Coordinates of C-alpha atoms in Angstrom, one line a residue:
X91 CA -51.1 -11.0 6.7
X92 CA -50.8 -12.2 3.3
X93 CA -51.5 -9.0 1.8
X94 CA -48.9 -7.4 4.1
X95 CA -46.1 -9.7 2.6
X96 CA -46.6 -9.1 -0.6
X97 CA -47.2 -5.3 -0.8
X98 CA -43.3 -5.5 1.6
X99 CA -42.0 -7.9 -1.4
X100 CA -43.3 -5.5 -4.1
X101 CA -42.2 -2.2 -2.0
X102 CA -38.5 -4.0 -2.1
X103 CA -38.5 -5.1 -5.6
X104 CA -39.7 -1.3 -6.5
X105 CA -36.7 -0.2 -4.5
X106 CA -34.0 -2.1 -6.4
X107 CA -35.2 -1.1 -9.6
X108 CA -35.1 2.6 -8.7
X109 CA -32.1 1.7 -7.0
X110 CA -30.7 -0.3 -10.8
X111 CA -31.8 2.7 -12.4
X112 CA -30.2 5.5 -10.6
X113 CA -26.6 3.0 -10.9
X114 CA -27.3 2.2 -14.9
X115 CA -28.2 5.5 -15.8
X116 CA -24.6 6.5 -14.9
X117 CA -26.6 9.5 -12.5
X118 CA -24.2 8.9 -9.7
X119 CA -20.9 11.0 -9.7
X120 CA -17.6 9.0 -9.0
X121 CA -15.1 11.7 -9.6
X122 CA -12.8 12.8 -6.8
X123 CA -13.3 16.2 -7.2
X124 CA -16.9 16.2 -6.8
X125 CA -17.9 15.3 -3.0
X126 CA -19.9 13.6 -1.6
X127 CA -23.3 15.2 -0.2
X128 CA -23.7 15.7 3.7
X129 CA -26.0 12.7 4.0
X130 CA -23.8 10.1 2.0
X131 CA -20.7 11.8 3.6
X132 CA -22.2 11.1 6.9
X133 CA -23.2 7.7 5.9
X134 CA -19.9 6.8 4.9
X135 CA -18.0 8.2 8.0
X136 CA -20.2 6.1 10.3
X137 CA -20.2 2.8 8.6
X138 CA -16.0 3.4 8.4
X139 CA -15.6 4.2 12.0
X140 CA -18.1 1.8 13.5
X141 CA -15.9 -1.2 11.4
X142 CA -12.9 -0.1 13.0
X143 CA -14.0 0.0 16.3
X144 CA -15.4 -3.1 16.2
X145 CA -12.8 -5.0 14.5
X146 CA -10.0 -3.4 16.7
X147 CA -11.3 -4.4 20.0
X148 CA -9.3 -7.2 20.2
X149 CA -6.3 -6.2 19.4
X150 CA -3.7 -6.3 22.5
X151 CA -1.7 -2.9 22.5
X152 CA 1.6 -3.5 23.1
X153 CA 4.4 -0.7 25.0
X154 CA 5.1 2.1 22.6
X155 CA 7.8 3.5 24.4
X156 CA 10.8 1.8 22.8
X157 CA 13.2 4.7 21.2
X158 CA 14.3 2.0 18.8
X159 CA 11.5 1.2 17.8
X160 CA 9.8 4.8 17.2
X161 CA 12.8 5.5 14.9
X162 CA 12.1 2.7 12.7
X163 CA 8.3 3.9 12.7
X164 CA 10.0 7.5 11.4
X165 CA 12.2 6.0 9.0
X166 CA 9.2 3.8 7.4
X167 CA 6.4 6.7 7.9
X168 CA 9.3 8.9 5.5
X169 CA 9.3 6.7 3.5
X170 CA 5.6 5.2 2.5
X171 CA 3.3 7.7 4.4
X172 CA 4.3 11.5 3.6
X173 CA 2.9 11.8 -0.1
X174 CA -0.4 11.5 1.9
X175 CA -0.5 12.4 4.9
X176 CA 2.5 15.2 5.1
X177 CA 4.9 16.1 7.8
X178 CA 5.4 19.0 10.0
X179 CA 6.1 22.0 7.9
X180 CA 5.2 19.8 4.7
X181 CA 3.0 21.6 1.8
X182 CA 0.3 19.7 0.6
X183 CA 1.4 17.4 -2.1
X184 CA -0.3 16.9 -5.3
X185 CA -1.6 13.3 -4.3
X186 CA -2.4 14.4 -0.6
X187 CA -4.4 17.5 -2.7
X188 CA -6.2 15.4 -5.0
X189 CA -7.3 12.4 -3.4
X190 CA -10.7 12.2 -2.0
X191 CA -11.6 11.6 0.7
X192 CA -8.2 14.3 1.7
X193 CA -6.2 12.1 3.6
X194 CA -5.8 13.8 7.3
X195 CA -2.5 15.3 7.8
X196 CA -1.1 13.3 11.0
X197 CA 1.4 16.2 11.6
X198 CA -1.0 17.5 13.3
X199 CA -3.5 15.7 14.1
X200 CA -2.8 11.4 15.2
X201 CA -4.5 9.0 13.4
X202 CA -6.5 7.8 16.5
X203 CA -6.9 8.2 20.4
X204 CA -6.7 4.6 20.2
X205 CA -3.5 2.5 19.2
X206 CA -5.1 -0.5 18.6
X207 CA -7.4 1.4 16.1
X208 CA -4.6 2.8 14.2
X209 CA -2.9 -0.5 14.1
X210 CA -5.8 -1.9 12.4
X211 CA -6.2 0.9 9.9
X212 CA -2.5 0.5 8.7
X213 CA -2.7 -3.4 8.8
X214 CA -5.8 -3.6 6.7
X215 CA -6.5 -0.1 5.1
X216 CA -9.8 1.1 3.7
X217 CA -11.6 0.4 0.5
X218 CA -12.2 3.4 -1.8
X219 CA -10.1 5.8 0.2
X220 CA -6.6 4.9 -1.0
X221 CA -5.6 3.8 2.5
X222 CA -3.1 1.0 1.6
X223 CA -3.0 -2.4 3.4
X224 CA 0.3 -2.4 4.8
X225 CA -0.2 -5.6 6.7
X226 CA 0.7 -7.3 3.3
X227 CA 3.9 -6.5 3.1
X228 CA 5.0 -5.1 6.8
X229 CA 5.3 -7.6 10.2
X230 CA 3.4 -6.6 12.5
X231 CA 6.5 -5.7 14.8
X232 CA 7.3 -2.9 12.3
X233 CA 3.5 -1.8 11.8
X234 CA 3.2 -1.4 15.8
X235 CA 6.4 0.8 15.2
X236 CA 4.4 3.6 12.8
X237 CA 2.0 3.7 15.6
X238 CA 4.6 4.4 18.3
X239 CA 6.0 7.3 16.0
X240 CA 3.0 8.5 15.1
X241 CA 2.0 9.1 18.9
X242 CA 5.2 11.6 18.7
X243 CA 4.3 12.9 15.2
X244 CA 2.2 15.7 16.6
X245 CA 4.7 17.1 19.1
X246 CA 7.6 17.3 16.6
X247 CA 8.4 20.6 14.5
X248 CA 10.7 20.0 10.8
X249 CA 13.6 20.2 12.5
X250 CA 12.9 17.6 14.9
X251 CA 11.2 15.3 12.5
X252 CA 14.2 15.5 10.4
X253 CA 16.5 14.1 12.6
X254 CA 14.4 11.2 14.2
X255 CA 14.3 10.3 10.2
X256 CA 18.3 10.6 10.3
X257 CA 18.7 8.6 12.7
X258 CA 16.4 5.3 11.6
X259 CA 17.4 3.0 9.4
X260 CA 15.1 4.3 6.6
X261 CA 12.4 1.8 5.0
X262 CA 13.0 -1.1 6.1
X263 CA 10.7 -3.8 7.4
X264 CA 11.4 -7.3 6.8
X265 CA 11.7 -7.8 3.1
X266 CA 10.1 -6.6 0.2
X267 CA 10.4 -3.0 0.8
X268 CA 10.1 -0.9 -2.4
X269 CA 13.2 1.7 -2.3
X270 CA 12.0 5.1 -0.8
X271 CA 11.6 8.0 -4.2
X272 CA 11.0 5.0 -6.1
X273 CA 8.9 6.9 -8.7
X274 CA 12.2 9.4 -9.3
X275 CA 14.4 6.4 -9.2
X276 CA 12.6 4.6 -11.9
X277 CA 12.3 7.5 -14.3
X278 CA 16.3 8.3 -13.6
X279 CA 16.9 4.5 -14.6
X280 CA 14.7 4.5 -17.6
X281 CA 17.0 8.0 -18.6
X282 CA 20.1 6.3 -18.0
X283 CA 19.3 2.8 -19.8
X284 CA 17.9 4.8 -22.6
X285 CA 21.2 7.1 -23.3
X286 CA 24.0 4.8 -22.0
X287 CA 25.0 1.0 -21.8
X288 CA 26.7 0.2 -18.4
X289 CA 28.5 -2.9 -17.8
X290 CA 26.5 -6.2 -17.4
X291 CA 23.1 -4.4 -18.7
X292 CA 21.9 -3.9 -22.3
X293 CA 20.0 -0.5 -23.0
X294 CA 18.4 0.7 -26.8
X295 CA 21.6 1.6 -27.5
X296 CA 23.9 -0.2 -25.6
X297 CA 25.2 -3.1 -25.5
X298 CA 25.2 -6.3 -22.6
X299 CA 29.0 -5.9 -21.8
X300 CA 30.2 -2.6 -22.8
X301 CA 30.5 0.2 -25.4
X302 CA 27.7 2.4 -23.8
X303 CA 26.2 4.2 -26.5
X304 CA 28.5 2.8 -29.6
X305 CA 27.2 -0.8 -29.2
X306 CA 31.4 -2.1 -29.8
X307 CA 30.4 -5.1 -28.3
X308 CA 27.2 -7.8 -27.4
X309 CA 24.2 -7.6 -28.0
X310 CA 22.6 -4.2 -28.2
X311 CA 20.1 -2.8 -30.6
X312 CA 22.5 -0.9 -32.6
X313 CA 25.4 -2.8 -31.3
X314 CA 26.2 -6.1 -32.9
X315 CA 29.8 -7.1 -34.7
X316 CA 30.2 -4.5 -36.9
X317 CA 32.7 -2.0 -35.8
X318 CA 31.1 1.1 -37.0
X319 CA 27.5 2.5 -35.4
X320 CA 24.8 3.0 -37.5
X321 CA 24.5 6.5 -36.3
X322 CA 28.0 7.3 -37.2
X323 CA 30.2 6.8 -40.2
X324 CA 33.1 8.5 -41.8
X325 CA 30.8 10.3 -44.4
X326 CA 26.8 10.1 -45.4
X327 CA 26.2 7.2 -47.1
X328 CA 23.6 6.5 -49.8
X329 CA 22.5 3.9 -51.7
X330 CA 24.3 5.2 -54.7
X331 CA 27.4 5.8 -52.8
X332 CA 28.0 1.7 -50.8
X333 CA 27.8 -1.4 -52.5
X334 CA 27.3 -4.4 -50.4
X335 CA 28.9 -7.6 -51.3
X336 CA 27.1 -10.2 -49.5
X337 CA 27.6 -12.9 -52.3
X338 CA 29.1 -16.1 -51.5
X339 CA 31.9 -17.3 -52.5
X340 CA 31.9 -20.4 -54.7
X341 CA 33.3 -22.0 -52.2
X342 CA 30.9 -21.8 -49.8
X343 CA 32.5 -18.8 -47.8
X344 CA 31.1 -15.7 -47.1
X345 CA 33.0 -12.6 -48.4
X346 CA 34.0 -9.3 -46.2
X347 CA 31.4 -6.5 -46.5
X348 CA 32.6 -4.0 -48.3
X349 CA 31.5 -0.4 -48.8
X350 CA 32.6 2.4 -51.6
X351 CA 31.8 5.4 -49.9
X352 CA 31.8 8.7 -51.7
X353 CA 35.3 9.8 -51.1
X354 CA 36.5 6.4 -53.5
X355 CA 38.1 5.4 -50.0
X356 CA 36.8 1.0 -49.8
X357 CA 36.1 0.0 -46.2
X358 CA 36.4 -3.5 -45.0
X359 CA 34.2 -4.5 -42.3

């Protein structure tokens, strides 16, 4: 019996050092363009569905026929759901096309027979899959809404999936919703703070209370108290063309700037 136990220990200890190996010698593919082989896929797909099932047992199911509440599942499926996993008479997208595993397109097929099932996969997500875990952000009122539009999701054509977006509200679940196009409206804002100062904001150019571009006024990086922008100036100046008289005064008072330009005009500043 002895014997028995250790040849086990030293057939284990064998293992993880193949198993060390294989992982240290970088030998195992990560990329998401390389899939997985039919044994690991299969692997992968059973261990995913087995935890679902057995962690959404429990979970009550509660009436999914609410209209109000299927329109705010439309509005908030619009808005955090369609990069992925499309809608009706969507094209792929480039995330939906290069994620792996390819998330399933639930315009035609739903997530799950089960409710309770999909619930839990919105609520908690999956790791390595790039399911998000909504349940961090949404109420559970508003996640049970996604799963009563997405019950519908299959039976709707563009048109119809259109207007049931219309008519919600739009992303909205309780607080600490990220605005929908995000990703567009970010690079719009980063455009428009770089090339114009609004009112109350300070851009590179700008300044904090106004001037836009020309920095007349507060605090911007080319804006400070000098009336003229760096950018801009009557004529080219050089260094042999403006003298700067930043001197002071013997008593104790700082001069005006002026500058000779090349014209023999003097500018006061």
């Amino acid at each position: 019996m002895k014997r028995i136990i250790i040849s086990f220990a030293a057939f284990c200890a064998l293992g993880l050092l193949v198993v060390a190996g294989v992982v240290f010698s970088g030998l195992i593919n990560v990329a998401a363009d390389d899939p997985h082989t039919g044994a690991v896929h299969a692997f992968l797909e059973t261990a995913r569905n087995r935890s679902i099932e057995v962690r959404s047992e429990d979970i009550v199911v509660p009436s999914l026929d609410d209209e109000d509440q299927i329109r705010a599942g439309a509005g908030n499926y619009d808005s955090m759901c369609v990069g992925c996993h499309l809608a009706p008479g969507m094209a792929e997208t480039e995330l939906s096309n290069g994620l792996y595993p390819a998330p399933p397109s639930l315009a035609e097929a739903g997530l799950y027979d089960d409710p309770a099932k999909t619930f839990w996969v919105i609520k908690h997500g999956i790791k390595a899959t790039g399911m998000p875990a909504w349940g961090k952000s949404m109420a559970d009122p508003y996640i049970w809404g996604m799963v009563a539009f997405l019950q519908k999701l299959p039976d709707l054509d563009g048109r119809a999936y259109r207007a049931l977006v219309a008519s919600s509200g739009g992303h909205q679940h309780g607080g600490g919703e990220t605005p929908a196009g995000h990703g567009e409206q970010h690079g719009e804002m980063a455009s428009n703070d770089h090339h114009q100062g609004d009112s109350g904001s300070s851009d590179h150019h700008g300044s904090s209370s106004s001037g836009g571009a020309t920095g007349q006024s507060g605090s911007g990086h080319h804006g400070a108290e000098e009336s003229d922008d760096h950018h801009a100036s009557d004529q080219p100046q050089t260094a042999e063309h403006s003298i700067d008289n930043d001197r002071v005064d013997a008593d104790g008072k700082s001069p005006s700037k002026n500058h000779v330009h090349a014209d023999g005009k003097q500018h006061e500043h």
